[in-house]
PDB file of C-alpha atoms and ligand atoms in Angstrom:
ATOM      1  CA  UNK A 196      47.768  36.880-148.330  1.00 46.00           C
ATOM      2  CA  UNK A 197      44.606  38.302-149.695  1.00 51.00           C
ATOM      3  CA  UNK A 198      41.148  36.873-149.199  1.00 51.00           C
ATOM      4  CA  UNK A 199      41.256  35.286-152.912  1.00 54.00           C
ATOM      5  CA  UNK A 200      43.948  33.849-152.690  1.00 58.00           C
ATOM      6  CA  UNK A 201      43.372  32.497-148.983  1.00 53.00           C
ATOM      7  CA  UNK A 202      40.446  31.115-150.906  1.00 58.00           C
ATOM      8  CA  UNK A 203      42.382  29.576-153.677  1.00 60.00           C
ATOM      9  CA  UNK A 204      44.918  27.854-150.925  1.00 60.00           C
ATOM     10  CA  UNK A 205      42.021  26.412-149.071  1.00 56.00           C
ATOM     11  CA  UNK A 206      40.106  24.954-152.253  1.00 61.00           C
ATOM     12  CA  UNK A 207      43.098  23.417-153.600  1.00 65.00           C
ATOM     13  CA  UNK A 208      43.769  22.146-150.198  1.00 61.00           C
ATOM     14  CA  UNK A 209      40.026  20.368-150.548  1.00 60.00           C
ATOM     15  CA  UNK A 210      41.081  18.869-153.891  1.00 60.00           C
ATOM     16  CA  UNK A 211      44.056  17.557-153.168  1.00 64.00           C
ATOM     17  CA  UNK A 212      42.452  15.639-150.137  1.00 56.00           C
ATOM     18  CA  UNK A 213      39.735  14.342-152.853  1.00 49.00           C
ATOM     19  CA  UNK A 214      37.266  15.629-150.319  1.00 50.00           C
ATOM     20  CA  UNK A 215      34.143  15.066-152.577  1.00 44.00           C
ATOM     21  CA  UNK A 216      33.663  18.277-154.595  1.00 47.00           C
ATOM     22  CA  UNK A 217      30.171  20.317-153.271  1.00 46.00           C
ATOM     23  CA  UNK A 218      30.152  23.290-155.101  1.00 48.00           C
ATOM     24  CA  UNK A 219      27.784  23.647-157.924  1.00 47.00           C
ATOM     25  CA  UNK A 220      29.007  25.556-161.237  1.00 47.00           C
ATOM     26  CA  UNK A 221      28.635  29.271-160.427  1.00 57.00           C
ATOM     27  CA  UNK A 222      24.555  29.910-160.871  1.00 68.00           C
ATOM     28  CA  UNK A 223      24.121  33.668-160.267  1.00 79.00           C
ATOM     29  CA  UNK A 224      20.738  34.937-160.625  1.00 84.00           C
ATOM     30  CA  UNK A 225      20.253  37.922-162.567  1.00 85.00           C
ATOM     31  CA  UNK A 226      16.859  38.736-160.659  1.00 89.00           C
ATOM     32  CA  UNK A 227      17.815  37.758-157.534  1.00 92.00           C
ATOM     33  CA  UNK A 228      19.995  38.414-154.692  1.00 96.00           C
ATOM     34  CA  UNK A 229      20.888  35.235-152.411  1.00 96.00           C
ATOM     35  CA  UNK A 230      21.691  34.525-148.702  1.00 98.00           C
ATOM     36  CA  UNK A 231      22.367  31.631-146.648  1.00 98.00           C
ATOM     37  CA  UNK A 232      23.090  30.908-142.556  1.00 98.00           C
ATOM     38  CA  UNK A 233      25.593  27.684-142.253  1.00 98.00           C
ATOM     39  CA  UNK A 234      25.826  26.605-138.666  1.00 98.00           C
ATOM     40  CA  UNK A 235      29.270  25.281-138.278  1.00 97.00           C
ATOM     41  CA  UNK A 236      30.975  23.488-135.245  1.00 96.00           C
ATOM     42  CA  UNK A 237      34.562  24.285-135.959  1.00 94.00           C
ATOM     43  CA  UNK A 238      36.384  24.793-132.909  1.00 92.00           C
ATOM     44  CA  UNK A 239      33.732  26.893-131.475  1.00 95.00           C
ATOM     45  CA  UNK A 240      29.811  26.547-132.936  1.00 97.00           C
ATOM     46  CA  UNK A 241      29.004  29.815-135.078  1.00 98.00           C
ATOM     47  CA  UNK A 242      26.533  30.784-137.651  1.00 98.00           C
ATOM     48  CA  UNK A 243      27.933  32.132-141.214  1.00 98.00           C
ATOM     49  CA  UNK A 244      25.829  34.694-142.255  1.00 98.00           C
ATOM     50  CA  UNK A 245      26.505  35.160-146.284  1.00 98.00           C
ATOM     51  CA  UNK A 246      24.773  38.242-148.431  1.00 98.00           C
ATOM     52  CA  UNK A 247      25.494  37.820-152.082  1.00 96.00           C
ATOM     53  CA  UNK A 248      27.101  40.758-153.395  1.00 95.00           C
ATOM     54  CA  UNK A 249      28.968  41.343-156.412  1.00 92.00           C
ATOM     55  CA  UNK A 250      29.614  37.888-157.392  1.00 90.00           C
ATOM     56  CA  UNK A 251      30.493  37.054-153.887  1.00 92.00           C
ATOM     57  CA  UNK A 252      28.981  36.396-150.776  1.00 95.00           C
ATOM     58  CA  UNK A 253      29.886  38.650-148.319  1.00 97.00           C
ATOM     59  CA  UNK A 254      30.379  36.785-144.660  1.00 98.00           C
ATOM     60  CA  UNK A 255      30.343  37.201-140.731  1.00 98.00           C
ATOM     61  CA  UNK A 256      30.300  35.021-138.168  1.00 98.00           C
ATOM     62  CA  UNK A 257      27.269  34.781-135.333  1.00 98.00           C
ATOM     63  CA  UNK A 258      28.405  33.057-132.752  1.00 98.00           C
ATOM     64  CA  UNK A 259      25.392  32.842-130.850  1.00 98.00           C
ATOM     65  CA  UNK A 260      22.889  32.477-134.542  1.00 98.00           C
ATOM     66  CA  UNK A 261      20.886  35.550-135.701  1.00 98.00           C
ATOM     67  CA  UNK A 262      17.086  36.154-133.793  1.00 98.00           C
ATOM     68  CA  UNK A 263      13.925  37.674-134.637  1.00 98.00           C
ATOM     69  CA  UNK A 264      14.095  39.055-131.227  1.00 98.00           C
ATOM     70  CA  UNK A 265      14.607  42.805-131.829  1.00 98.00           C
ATOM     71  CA  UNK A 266      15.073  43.299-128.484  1.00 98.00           C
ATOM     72  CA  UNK A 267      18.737  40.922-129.015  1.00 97.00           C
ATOM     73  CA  UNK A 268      21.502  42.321-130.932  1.00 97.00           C
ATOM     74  CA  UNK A 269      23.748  40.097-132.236  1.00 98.00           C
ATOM     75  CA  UNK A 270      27.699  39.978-132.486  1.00 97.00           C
ATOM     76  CA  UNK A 271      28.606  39.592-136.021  1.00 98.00           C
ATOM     77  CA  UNK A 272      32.288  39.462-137.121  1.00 97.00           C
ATOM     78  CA  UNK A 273      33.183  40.278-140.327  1.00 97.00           C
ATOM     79  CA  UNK A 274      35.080  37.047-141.943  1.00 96.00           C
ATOM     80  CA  UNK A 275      36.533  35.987-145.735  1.00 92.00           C
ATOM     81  CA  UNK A 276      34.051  36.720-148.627  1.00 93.00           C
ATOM     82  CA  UNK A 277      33.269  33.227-149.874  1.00 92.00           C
ATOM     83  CA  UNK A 278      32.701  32.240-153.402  1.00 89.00           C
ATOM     84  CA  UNK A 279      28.954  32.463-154.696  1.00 90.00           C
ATOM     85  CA  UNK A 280      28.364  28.612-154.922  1.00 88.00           C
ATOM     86  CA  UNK A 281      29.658  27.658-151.278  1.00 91.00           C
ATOM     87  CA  UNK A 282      26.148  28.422-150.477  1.00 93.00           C
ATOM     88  CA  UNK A 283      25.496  24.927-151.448  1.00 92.00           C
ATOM     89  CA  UNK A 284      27.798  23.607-149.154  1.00 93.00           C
ATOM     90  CA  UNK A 285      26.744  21.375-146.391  1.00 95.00           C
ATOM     91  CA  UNK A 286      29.099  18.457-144.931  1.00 93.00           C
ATOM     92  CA  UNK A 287      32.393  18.086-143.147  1.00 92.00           C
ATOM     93  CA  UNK A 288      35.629  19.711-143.502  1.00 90.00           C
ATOM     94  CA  UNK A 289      38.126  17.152-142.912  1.00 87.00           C
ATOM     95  CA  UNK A 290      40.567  17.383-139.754  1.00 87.00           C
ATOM     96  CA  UNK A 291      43.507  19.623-140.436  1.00 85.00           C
ATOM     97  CA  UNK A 292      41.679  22.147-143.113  1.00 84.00           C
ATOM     98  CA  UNK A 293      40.327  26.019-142.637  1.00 82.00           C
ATOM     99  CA  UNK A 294      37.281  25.708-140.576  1.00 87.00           C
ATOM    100  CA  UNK A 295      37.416  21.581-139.939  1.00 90.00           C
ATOM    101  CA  UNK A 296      34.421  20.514-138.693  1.00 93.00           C
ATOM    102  CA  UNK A 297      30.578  20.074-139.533  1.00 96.00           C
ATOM    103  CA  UNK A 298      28.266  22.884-141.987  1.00 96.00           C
ATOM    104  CA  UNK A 299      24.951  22.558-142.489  1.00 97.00           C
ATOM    105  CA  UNK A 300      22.505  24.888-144.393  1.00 98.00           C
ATOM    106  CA  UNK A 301      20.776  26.180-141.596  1.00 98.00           C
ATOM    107  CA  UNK A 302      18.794  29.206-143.635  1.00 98.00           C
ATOM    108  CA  UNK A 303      18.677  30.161-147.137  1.00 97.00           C
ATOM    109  CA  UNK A 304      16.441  32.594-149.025  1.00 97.00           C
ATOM    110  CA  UNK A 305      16.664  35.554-151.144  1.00 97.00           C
ATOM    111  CA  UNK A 306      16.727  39.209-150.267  1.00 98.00           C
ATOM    112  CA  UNK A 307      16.916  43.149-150.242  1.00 98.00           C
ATOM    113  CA  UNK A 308      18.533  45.698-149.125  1.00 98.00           C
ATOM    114  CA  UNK A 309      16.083  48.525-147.146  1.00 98.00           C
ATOM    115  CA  UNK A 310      16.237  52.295-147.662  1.00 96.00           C
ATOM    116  CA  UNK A 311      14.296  54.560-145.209  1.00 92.00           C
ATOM    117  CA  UNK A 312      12.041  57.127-146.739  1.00 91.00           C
ATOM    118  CA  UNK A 313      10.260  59.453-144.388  1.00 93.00           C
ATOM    119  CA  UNK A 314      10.443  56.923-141.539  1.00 89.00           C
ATOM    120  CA  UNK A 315       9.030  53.779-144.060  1.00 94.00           C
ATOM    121  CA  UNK A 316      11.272  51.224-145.239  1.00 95.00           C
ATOM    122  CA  UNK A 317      10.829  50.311-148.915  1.00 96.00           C
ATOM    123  CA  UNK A 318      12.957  47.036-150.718  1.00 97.00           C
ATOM    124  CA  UNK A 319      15.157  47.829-153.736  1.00 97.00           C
ATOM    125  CA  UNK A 320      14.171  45.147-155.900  1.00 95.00           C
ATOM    126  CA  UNK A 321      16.187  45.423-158.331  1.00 94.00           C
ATOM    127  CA  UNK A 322      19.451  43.628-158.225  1.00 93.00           C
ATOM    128  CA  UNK A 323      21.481  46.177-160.214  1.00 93.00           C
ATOM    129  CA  UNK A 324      20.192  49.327-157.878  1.00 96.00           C
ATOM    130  CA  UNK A 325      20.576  46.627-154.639  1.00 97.00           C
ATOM    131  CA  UNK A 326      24.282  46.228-155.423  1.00 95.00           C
ATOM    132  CA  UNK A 327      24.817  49.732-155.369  1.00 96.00           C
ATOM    133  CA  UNK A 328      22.179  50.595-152.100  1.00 97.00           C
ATOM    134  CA  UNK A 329      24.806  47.981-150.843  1.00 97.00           C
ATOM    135  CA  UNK A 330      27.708  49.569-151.769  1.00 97.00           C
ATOM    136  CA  UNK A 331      27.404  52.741-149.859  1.00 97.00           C
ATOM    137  CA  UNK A 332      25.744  50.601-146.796  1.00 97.00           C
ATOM    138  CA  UNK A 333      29.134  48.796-147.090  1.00 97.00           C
ATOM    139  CA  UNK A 334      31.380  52.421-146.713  1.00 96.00           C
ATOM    140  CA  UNK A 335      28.573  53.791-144.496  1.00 96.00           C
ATOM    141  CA  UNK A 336      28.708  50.282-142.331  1.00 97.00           C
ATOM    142  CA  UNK A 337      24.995  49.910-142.029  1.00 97.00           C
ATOM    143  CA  UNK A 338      22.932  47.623-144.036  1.00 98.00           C
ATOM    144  CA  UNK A 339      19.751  47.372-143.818  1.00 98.00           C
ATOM    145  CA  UNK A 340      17.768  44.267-145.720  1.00 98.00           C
ATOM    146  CA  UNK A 341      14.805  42.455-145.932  1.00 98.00           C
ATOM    147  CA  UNK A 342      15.066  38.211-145.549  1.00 98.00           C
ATOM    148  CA  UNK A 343      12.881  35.920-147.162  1.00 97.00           C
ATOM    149  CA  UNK A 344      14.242  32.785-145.984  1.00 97.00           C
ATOM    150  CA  UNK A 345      12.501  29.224-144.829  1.00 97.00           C
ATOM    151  CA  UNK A 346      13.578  30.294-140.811  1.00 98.00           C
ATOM    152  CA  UNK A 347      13.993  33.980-140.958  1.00 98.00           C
ATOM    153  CA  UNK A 348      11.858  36.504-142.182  1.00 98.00           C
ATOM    154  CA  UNK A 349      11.706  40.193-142.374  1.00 98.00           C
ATOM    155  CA  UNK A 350      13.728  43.658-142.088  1.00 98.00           C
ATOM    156  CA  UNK A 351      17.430  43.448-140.174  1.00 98.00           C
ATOM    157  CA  UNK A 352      20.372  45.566-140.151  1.00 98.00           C
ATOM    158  CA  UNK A 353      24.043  45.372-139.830  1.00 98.00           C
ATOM    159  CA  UNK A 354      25.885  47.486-138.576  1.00 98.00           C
ATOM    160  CA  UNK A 355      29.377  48.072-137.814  1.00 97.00           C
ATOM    161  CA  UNK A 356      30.568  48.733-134.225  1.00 96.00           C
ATOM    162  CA  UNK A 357      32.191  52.154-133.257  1.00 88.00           C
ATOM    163  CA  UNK A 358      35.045  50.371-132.191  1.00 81.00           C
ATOM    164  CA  UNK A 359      34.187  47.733-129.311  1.00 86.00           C
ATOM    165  CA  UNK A 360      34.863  44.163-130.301  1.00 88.00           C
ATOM    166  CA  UNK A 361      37.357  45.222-132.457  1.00 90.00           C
ATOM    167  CA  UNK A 362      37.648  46.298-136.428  1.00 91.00           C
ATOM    168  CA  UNK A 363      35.534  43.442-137.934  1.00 96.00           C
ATOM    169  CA  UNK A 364      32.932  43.785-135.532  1.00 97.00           C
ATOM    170  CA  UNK A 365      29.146  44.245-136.189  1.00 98.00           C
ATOM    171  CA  UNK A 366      26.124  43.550-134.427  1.00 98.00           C
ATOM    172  CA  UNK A 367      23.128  41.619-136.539  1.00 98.00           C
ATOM    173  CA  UNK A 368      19.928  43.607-135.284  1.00 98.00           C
ATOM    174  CA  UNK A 369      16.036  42.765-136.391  1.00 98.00           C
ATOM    175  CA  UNK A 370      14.013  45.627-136.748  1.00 97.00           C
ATOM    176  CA  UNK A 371      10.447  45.476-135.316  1.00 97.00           C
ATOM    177  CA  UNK A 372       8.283  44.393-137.523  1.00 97.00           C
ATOM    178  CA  UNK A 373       5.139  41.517-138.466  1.00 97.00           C
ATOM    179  CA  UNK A 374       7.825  38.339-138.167  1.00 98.00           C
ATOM    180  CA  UNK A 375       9.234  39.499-134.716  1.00 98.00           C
ATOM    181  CA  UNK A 376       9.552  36.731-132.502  1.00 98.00           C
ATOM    182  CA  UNK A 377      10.397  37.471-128.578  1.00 97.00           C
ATOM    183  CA  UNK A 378      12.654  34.936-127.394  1.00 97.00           C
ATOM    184  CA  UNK A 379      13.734  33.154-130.644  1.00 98.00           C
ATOM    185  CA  UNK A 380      16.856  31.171-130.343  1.00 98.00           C
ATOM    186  CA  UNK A 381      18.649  29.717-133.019  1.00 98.00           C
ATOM    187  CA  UNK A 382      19.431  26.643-131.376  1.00 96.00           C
ATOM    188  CA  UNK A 383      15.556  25.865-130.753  1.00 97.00           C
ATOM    189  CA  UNK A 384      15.985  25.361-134.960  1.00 97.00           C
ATOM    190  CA  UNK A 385      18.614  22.754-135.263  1.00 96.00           C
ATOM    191  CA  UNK A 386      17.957  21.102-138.311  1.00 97.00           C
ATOM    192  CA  UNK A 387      18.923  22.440-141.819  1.00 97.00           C
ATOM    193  CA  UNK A 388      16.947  23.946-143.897  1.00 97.00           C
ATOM    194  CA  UNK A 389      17.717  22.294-147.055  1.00 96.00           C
ATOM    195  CA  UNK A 390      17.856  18.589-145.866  1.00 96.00           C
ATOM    196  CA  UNK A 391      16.466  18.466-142.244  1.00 96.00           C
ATOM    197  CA  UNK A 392      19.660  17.005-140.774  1.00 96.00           C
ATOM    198  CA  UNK A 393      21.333  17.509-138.052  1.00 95.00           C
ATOM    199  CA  UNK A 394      25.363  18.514-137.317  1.00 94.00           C
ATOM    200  CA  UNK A 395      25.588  15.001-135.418  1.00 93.00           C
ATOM    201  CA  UNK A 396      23.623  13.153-138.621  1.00 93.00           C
ATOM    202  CA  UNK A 397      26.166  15.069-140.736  1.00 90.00           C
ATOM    203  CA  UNK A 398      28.825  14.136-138.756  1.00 89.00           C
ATOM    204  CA  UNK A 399      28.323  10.720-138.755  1.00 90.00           C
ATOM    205  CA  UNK A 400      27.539  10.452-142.552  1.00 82.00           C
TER     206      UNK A 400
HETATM  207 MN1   MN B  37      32.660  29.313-140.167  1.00 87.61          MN
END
């Protein structure tokens, strides 16, 4: 099955349970390019971390939440693109569904990808010469972007693994910069960042 149509199955599936529909009409910015970080107790707790591109938002999952310790890489699995608007999404997935458990919004922001010139990083700020910066980061497996979010700030990469952890594994690294925090931990930030609740006040909504 491909990813759309894996997709497809599992929003269908959320219809048909009349599981209160949380995605808003698609609302892609021309100017901008989105992210967002849902924390997500499914079976196991793990961050989605989603990068707009090309109408979709690219995804991989941090199990143990990204840091802006540069000194911590992070394992980052490469999961299903998602559509644009599941950014919004923050709630439960109903027992017996793809990913059944508890999402909240735990980041969200804008940003832009990073090119190195002569050892200096400089943002491509515009979306249309982003999407393609991305492109080739995609086929070179390194991207390199700049977060403005309401947790997370500053430059990070991705980049693919030569091999350990498997094919869909990356590691989620922060490069050293003015927001570098030794020590940060994800779980120190609980709450999200769109409604200041909780997974247990989510859960129990
Ligand atoms: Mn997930």
């Amino acid at each position: 099955m491909t990813t759309s149509a894996r997709l497809k199955t599992y929003f269908e599936k959320r219809n048909e349970n009349k599981t209160p529909e949380p995605f808003s009409s698609d609302d892609v910015d021309p100017n901008h390019l989105v992210f967002v970080i849902q924390k997500h107790q499914a079976t196991a707790l793990h961050y989605d971390f989603r990068l707009e591109f090309d109408g979709v938002m690219l995804s991989w999952a941090v199990p143990k939440g990204p840091t802006l310790d540069p000194s911590m890489k992070r394992l980052a699995m490469k999961t299903e693109e998602h559509p644009l608007d599941y950014r919004h999404f923050e709630g439960k997935i109903p027992e017996g569904q793809y990913g059944a458990g508890t999402v909240t919004i735990w980041d969200y922001g804008t940003y832009w990808p990073e090119v190195e010139e002569n050892g200096v990083r400089k943002q491509i700020r515009s979306k249309k010469e982003a999407e393609e910066v991305l492109k080739v980061g995609l086929e070179k497996g390194e991207l390199k972007f700049f977060l403005e979010g309401k947790k997370l700030k500053g430059s990070f990469a991705l980049v693919k693994t030569k091999g350990f952890g498997g094919r869909n594994a990356w590691l989620l690294i922060k490069h050293k910069d003015e927001y570098t925090k030794e020590g940060f931990d994800a779980k120190d930030f609980p709450l999200s960042a769109k409604t200041q609740k909780s997974l247990e006040d989510l859960a129990a909504d």
